[in-house]
Coordinates of C-alpha atoms and ligand atoms in Angstrom, one line a residue:
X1 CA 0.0 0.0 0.0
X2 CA 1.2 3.4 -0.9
X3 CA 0.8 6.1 1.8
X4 CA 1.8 9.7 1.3
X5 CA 3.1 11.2 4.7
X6 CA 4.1 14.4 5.5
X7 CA 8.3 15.3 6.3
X8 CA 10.0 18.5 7.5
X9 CA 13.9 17.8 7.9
X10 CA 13.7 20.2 10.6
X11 CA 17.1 22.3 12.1
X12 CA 20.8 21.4 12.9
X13 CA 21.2 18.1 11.9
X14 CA 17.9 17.7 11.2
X15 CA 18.5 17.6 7.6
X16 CA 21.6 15.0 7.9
X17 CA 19.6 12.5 9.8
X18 CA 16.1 12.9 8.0
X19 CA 18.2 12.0 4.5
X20 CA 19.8 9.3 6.3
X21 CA 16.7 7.9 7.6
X22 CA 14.7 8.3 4.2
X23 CA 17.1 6.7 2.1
X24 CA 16.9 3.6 4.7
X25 CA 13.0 3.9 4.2
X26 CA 13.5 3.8 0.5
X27 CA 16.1 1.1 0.4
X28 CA 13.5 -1.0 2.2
X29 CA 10.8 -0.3 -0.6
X30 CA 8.4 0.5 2.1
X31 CA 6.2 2.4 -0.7
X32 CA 6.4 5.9 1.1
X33 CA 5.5 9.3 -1.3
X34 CA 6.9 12.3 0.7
X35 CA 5.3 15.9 1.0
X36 CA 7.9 18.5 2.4
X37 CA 7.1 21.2 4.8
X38 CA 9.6 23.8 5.8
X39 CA 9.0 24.3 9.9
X40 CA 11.4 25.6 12.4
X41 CA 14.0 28.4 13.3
X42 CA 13.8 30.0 9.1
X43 CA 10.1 30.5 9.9
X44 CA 10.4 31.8 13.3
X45 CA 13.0 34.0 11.8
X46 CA 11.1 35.5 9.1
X47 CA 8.4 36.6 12.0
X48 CA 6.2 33.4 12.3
X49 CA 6.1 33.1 16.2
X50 CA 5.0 29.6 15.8
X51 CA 7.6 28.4 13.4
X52 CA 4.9 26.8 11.1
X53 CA 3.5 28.3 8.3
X54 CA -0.1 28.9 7.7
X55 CA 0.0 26.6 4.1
X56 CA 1.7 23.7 6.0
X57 CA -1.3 23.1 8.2
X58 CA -3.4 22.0 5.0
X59 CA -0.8 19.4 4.3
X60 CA 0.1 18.1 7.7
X61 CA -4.1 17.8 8.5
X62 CA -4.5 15.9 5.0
X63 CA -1.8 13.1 5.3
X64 CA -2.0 10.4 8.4
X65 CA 1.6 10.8 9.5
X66 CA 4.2 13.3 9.5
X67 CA 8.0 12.6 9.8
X68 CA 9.6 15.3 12.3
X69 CA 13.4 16.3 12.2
X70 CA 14.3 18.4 15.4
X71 CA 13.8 21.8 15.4
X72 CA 15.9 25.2 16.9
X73 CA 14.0 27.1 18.8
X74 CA 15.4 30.4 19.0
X75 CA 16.1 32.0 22.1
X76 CA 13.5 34.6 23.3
X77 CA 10.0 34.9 25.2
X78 CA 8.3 35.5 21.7
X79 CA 8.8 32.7 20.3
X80 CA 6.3 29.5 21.1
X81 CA 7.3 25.8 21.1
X82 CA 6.7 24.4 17.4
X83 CA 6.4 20.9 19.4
X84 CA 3.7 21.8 21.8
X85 CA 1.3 24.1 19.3
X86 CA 1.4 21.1 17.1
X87 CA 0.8 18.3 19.6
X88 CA -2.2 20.6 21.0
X89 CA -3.5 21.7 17.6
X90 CA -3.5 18.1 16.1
X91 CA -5.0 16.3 19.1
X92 CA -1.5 14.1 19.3
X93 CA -2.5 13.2 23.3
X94 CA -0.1 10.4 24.0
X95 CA 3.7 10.6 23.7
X96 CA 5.0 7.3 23.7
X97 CA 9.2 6.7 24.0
X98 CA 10.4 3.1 24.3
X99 CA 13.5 3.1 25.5
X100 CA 16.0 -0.4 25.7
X101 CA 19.5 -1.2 26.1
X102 CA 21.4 -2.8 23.5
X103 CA 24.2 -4.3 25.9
X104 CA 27.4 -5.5 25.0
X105 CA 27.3 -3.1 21.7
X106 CA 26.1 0.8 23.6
X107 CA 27.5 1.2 26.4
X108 CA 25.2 1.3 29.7
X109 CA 24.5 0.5 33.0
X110 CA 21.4 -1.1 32.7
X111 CA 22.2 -3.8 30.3
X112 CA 18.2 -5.5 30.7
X113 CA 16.3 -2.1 30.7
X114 CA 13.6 -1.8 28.2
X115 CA 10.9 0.9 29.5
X116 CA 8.3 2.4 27.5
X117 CA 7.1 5.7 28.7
X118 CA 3.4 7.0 27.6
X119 CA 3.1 10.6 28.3
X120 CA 0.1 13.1 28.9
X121 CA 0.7 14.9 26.1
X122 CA -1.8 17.9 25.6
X123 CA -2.6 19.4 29.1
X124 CA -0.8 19.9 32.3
X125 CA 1.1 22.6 33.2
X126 CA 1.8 22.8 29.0
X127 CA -1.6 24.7 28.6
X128 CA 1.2 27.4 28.9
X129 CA -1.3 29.5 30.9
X130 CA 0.7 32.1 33.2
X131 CA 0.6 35.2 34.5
X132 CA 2.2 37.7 36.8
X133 CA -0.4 38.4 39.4
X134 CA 1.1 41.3 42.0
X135 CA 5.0 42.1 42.3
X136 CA 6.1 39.0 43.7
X137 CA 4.1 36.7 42.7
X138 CA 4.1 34.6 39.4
X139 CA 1.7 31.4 38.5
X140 CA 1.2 28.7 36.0
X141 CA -2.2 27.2 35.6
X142 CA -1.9 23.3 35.8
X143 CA -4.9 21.8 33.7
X144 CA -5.7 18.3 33.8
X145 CA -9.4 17.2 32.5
X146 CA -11.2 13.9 32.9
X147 CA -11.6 12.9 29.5
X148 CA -7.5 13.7 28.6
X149 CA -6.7 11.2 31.5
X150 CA -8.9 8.7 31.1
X151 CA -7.5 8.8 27.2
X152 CA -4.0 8.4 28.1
X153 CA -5.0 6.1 30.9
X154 CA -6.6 4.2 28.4
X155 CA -4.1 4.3 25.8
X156 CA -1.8 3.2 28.3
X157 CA -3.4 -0.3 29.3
X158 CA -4.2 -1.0 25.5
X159 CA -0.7 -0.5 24.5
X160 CA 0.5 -2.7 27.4
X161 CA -2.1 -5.4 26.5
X162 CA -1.6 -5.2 22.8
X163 CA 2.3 -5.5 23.3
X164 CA 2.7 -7.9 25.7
X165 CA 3.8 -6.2 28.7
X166 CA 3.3 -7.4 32.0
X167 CA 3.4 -4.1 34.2
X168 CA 2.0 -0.7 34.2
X169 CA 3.3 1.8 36.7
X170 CA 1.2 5.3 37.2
X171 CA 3.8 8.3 38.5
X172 CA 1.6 11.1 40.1
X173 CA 2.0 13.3 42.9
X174 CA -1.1 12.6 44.7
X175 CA 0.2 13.3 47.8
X176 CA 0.6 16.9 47.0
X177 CA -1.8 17.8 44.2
X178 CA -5.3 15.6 45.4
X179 CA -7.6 17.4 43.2
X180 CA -5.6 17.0 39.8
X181 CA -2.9 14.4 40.4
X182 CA -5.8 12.4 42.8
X183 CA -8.3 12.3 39.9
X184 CA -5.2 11.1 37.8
X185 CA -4.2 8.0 39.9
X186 CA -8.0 7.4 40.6
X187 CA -8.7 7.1 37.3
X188 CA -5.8 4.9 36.8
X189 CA -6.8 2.7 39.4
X190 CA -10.8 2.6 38.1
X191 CA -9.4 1.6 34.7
X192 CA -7.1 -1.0 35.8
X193 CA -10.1 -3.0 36.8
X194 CA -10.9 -4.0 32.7
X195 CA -7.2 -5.1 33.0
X196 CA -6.9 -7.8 35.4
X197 CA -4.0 -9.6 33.5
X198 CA -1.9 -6.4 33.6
X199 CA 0.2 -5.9 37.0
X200 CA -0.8 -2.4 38.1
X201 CA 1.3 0.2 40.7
X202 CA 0.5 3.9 41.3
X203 CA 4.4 5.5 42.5
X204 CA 4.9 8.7 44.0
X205 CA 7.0 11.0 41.0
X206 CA 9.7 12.0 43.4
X207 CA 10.8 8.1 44.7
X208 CA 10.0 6.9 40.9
X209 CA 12.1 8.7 39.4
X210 CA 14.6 7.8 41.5
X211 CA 13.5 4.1 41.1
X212 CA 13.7 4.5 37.5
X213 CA 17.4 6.0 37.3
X214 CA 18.8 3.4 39.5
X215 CA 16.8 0.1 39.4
X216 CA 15.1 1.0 35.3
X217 CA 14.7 -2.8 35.1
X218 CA 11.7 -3.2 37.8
X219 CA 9.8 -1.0 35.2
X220 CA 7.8 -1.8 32.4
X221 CA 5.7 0.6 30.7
X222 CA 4.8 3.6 33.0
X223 CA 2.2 6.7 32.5
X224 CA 2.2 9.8 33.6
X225 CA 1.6 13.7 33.4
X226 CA 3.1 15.8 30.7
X227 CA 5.7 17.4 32.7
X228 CA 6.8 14.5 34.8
X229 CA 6.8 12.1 31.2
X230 CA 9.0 15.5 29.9
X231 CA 11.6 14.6 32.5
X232 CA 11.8 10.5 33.3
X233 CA 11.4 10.1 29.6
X234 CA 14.4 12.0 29.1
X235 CA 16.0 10.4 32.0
X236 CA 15.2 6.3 30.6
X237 CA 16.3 7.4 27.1
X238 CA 19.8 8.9 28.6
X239 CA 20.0 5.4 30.8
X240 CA 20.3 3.1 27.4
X241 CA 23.5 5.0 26.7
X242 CA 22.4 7.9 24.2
X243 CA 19.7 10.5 23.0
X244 CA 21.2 9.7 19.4
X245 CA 19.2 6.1 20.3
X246 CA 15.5 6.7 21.4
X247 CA 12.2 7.7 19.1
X248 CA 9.0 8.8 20.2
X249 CA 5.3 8.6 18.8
X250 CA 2.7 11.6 19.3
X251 CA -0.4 9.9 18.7
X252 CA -3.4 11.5 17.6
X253 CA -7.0 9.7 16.5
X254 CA -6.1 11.2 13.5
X255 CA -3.0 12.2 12.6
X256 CA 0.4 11.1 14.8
X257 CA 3.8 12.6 14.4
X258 CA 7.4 10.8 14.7
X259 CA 10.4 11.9 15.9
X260 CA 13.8 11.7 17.5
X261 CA 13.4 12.4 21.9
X262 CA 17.0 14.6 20.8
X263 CA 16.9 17.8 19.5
X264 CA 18.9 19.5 16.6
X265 CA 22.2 19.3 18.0
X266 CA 23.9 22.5 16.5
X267 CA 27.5 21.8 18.1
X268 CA 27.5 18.5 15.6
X269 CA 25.3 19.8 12.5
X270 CA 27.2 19.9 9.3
X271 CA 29.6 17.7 10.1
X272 CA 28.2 14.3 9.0
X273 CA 28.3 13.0 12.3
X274 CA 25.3 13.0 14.0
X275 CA 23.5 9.4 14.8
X276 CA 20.2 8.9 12.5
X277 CA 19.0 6.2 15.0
X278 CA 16.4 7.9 17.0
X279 CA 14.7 9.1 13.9
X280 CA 14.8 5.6 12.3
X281 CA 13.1 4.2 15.3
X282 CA 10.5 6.9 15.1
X283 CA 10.2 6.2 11.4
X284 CA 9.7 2.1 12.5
X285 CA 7.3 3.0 14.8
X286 CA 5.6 5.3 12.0
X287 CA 5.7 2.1 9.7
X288 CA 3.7 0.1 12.5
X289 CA 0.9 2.7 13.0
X290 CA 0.6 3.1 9.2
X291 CA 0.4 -1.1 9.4
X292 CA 3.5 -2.2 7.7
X293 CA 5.0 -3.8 10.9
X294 CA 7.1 -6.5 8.7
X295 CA 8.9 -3.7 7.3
X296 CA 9.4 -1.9 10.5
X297 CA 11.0 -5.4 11.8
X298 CA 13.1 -5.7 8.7
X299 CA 15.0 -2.6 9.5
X300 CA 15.4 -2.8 13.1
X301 CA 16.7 -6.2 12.1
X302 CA 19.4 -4.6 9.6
X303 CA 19.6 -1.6 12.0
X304 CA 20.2 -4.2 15.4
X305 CA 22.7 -5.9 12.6
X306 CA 24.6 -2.6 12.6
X307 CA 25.1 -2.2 16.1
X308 CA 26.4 -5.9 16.8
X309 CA 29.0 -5.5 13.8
X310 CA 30.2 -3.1 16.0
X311 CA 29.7 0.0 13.4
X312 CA 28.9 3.0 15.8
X313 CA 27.9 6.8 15.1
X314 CA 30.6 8.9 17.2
X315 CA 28.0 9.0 20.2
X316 CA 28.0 5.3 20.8
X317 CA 31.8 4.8 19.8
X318 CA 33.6 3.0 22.5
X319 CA 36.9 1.5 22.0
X320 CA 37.2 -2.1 22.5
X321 CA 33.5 -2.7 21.7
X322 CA 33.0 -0.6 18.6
X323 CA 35.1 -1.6 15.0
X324 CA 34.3 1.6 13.3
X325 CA 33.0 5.4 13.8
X326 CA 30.7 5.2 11.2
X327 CA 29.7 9.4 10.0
X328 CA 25.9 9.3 9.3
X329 CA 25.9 8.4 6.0
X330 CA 28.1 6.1 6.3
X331 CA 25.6 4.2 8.9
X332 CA 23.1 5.0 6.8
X333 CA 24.7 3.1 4.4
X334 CA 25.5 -0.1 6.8
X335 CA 22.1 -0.6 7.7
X336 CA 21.1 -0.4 3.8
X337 CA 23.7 -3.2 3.2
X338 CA 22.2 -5.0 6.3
X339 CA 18.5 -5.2 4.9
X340 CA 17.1 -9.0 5.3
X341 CA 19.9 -10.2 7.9
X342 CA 18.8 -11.0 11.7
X343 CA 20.6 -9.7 14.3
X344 CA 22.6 -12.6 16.8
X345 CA 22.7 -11.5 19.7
X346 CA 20.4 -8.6 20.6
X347 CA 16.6 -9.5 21.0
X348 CA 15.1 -9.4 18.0
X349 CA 11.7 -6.6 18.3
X350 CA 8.1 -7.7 17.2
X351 CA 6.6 -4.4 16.5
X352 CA 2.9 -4.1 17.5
X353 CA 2.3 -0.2 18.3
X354 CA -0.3 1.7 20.4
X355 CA -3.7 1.0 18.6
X356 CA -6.1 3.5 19.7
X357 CA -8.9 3.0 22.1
X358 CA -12.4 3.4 20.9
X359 CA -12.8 5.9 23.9
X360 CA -16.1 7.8 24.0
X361 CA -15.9 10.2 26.7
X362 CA -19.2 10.1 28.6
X363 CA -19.8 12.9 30.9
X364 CA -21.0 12.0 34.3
X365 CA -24.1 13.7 35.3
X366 CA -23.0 15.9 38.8
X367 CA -24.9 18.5 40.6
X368 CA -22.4 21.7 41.2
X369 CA -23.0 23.3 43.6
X370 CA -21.2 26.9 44.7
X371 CA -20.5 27.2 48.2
X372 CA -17.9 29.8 48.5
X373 CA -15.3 31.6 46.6
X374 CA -11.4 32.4 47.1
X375 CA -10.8 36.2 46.9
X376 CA -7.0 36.6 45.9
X377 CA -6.1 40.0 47.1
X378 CA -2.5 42.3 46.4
X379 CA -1.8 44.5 49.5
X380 CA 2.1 45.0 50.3
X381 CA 1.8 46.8 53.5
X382 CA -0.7 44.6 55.6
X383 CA -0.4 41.6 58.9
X384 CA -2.6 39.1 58.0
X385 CA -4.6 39.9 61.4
X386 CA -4.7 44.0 60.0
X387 CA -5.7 42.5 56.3
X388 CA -8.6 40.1 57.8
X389 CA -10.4 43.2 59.8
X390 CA -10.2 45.4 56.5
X391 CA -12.0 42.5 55.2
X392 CA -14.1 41.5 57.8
X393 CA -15.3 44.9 57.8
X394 CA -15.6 45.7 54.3
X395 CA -17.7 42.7 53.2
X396 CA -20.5 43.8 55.8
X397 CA -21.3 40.0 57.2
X398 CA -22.6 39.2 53.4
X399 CA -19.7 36.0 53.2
X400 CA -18.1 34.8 56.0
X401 CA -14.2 35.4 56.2
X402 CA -12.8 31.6 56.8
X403 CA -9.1 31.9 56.4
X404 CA -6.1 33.7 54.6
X405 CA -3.3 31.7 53.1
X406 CA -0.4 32.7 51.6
X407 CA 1.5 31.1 49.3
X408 CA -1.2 28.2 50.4
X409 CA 0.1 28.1 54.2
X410 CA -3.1 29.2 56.9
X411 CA -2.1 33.2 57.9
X412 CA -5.5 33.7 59.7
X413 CA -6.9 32.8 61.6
X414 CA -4.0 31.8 63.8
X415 CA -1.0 32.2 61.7
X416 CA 2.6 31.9 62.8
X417 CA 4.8 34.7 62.9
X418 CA 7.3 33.0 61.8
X419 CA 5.4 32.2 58.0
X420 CA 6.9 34.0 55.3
X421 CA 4.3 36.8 53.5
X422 CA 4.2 38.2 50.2
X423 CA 1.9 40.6 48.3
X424 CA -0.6 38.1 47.3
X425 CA -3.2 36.8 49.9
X426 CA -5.9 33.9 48.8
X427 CA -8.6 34.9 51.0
X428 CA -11.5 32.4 51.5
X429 CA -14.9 33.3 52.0
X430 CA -17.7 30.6 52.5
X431 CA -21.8 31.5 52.9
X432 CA -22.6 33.2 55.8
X433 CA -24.6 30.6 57.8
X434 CA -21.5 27.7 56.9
X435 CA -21.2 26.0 59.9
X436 CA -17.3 25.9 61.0
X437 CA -16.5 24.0 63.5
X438 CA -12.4 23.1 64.4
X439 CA -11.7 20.9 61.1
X440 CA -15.4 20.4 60.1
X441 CA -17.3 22.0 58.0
X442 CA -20.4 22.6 56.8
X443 CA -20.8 24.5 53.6
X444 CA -23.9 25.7 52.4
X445 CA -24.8 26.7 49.3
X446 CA -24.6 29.9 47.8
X447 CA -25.3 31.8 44.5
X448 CA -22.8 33.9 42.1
X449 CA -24.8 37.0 43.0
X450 CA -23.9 37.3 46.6
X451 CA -20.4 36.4 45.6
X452 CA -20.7 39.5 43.3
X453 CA -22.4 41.9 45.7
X454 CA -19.3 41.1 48.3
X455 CA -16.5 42.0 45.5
X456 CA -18.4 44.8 44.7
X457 CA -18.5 46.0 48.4
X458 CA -14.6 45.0 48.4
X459 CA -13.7 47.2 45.5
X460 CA -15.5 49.9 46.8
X461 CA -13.4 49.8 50.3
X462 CA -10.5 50.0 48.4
X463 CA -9.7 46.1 48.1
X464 CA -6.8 45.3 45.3
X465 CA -8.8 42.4 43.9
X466 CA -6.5 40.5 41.1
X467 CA -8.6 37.5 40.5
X468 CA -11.4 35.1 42.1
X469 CA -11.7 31.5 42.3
X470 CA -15.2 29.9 42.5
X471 CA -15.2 26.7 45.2
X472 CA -17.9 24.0 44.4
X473 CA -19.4 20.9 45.9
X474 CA -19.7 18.2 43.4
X475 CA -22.6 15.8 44.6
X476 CA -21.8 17.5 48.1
X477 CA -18.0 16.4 47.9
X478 CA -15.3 19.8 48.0
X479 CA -13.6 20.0 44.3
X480 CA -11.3 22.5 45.9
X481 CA -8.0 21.5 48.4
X482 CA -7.8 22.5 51.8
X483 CA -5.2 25.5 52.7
X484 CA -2.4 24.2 54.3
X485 CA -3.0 24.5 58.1
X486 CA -7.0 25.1 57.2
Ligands
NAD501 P1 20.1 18.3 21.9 O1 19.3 17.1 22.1 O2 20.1 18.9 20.6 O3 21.7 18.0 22.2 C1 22.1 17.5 23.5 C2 23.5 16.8 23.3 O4 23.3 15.5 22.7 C3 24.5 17.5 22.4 O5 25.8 17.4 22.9 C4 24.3 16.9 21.1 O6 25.5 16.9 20.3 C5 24.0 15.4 21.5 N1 23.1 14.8 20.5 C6 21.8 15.0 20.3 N2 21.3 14.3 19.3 C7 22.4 13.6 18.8 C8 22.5 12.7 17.8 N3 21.5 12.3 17.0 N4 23.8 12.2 17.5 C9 24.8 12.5 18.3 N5 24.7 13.4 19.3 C10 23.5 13.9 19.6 O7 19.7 19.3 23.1 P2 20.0 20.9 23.2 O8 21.4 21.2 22.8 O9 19.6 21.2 24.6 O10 19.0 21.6 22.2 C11 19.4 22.1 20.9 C12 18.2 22.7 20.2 O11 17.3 21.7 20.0 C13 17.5 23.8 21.0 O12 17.1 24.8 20.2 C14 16.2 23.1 21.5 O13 15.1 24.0 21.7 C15 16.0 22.1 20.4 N6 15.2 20.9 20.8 C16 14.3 20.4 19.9 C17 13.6 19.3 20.1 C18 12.6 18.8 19.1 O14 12.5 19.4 18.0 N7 11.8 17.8 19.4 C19 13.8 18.5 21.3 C20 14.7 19.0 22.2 C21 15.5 20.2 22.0

């Protein structure tokens, strides 16, 4: 079958690689037709702050994969990640990065590690929504939703199931962030019950990533939030002995998009040196999801051939293992001769991919119910005993003050002294019959109105309101976290 799939050599040695790897593709008649789109730091620099031009849209939403070299992005807050707009734009939710050793012939420490990370790969803390509140304070929104995780959760399971594997390990911090990282790990835990066969373990991020540097073999295929997959994907593909080695998927229901984890290396590009190998993987994995897994075998076979002859891009060289320090072409080239052989020694891969689950998000039908509303306030010059009585007394008795935080710890009532204070005070008011009593309490519903009469009365006393946060009951349970100390 003849597929037509979308390929932008990208920056650095983008190009290098992306010829080495298509030539490979060719050489193993897999019956690819290529469309080229220009992306990266040339389109950035003539202006385009998202280093994609408007016409390469129509061709990247028309074809079913696109083949991405790494791009530059050039230095400056103006500029937006190419990666993340078209991840987010396309719907490409799960970032998927096998990583495996490929002991005696590249160097590493983990000789039996094979880990395959799936990653969040559209929400997060990469909905890239900040701001600078007051003087000292600065925030990033983190977003998670319950149809994106129970996609990725899904995605997850099906790819362990489909390939094999015998472990899934969820990395959260639930500890920390209940509402969002909670619902994460709960989800996790509700699917996991359609996949009895399927060892299942939700890890705190902090002690798994540790885990996963030093003991990478006790893991099989783990799934996690955008930023923490960012990181211990980075850290697993490190552990197999290079960047030059590891490919990723971006999968989309759609479209998906394939590329190296590295990026465009600009102290090696133009010098023929760079190691094609991550963006072959990518290209195999590309060749599964388009359904041509024999060909993807074929030249991971020639390409595993390569490594145990011991010819080695400069990243990999070692002496004593490696015969030759093979330029990119020149590896290119290898793994061209090397089409049809098996390798010996090194485990040879049966490709299977992702496949996408038929996942109809269903909302669940909750009653929301507002019972109070977080007032964040600037004031430089205030005690959070002299800041609660300006409240107290401004809001006339229509909410009723419950506490101050700042930075999240309880100021009032009953701060310490000792608590550290900047500008920017989240002060929470519930309805004014809530019943408090020590740690329990009793909220009672209230409607947006009253919460608008008070900010009006607020503003009028001279209150530096910078924003408001709503806090609802879902079916009478709090969907907002307790102040630390509250
Ligand atoms: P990098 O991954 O480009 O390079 C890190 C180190 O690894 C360098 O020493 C480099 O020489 C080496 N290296 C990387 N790929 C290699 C390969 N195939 N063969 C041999 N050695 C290789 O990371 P960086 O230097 O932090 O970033 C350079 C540029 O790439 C930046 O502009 C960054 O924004 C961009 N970047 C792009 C992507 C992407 O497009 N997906 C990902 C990461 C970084």
């Amino acid at each position: 079958m003849n597929h037509t799939i979308t390929v932008a050599a990208g920056d650095g040695i983008g190009p290098e690689i992306t010829d080495a790897v298509l030539r490979i593709l060719d050489a193993a008649q897999c019956g690819l037709t290529y469309e080229h789109i220009e992306v990266g730091e040339k389109v950035y620099l003539h202006g385009n702050s998202s280093g994609i031009p408007a016409e390469a849209w129509d061709i990247l939403r028309k074809n079913p994969v696109f083949l991405k070299g790494p791009i530059t992005t050039p230095q400056g807050s103006g500029y937006k990640s190419l990666n993340v707009t078209i991840r987010k734009t396309l719907g490409l939710f799960a970032n998927v990065r096998p990583c495996r050793s490929f002991h005696p012939f590249v160097k590493t420490m983990h000789p039996e590690m094979d880990v395959v990370v799936v990653r969040e790969n559209e929400e997060d803390l990469y909905a890239g929504i900040e701001h600078r509140q007051t003087t000292d304070v600065f925030q990033c929104l983190k977003v998670l939703s319950l149809p994106g995780t129970e996609k990725i959760i899904r995605y997850a399971f099906e790819y362990a199931h489909i390939n094999g594997r015998k472990k899934l390990t969820c990395l959260v911090k639930d500890n920390i962030m209940k509402v969002t990282d909670g619902m994460f790990a709960e989800i996790f835990r509700r699917v996991g019950k359609e996949y009895p066969g399927i060892q299942q373990e939700v890890q705190i991020i902090d002690i798994g990533t540790a885990r996963v540097a030093t003991q990478p073999d006790r893991y099989d295929v783990i799934v996690t939030l955008n930023l923490y997959g960012d990181i211990i994907s980075d850290v697993t593909a490190e552990l197999t002995g290079s960047v030059g080695m590891a490919g990723s998927a971006n999968i989309g229901d759609r479209i998906s998009m394939f590329e190296a984890i590295h990026g465009s290396a600009p102290d090696i590009a133009g010098q023929g040196i760079a190691n094609p190998s991550a963006m072959l993987n990518a290209a195999c994995m590309m060749l599964v999801h388009l359904g041509m897994p024999q060909k993807a075998e074929a030249i991971q076979n020639a390409w595993l051939s390569t490594l145990e002859d011991g010819i080695h891009p400069g990243d990999v060289y070692r002496e004593g293992v490696s015969k030759k320090r093979a330029g990119t072409a020149e590896f290119a080239d290898a793994v061209i001769e090397r089409l049809g052989k098996e390798p010996k020694q090194l485990k040879a891969v049966h490709l299977k991919g992702g496949g996408i689950p038929k996942f109809v998000y269903e909302r669940p039908v909750v009653k929301r119910q507002l019972c109070g509303v977080d007032v964040f306030v600037c004031d430089q010059d205030s005690t959070p005993d002299a800041l609660a009585q300006r409240l107290l007394k401004a809001s006339h008795g229509m909410l009723k003050l419950k506490l101050i935080t700042n930075r999240g710890v309880k100021v009032w009532p009953e701060g310490y002294p000792e608590t550290f204070c900047t500008d920017h005070w989240r002060c929470r008011f519930v309805g004014p019959d809530a019943l408090i009593d020590d740690d329990k309490v009793t909220y009672q519903g209230i409607g947006q109105r009253q919460v608008m009469q008070m900010l009006h009365l607020l503003t009028e006393a001279g209150v530096d309101v910078i924003k408001t946060e709503n806090l609802y009951l879902f079916d009478g349970v709090r969907g907002f976290s307790l102040g630390q100390g509250e």
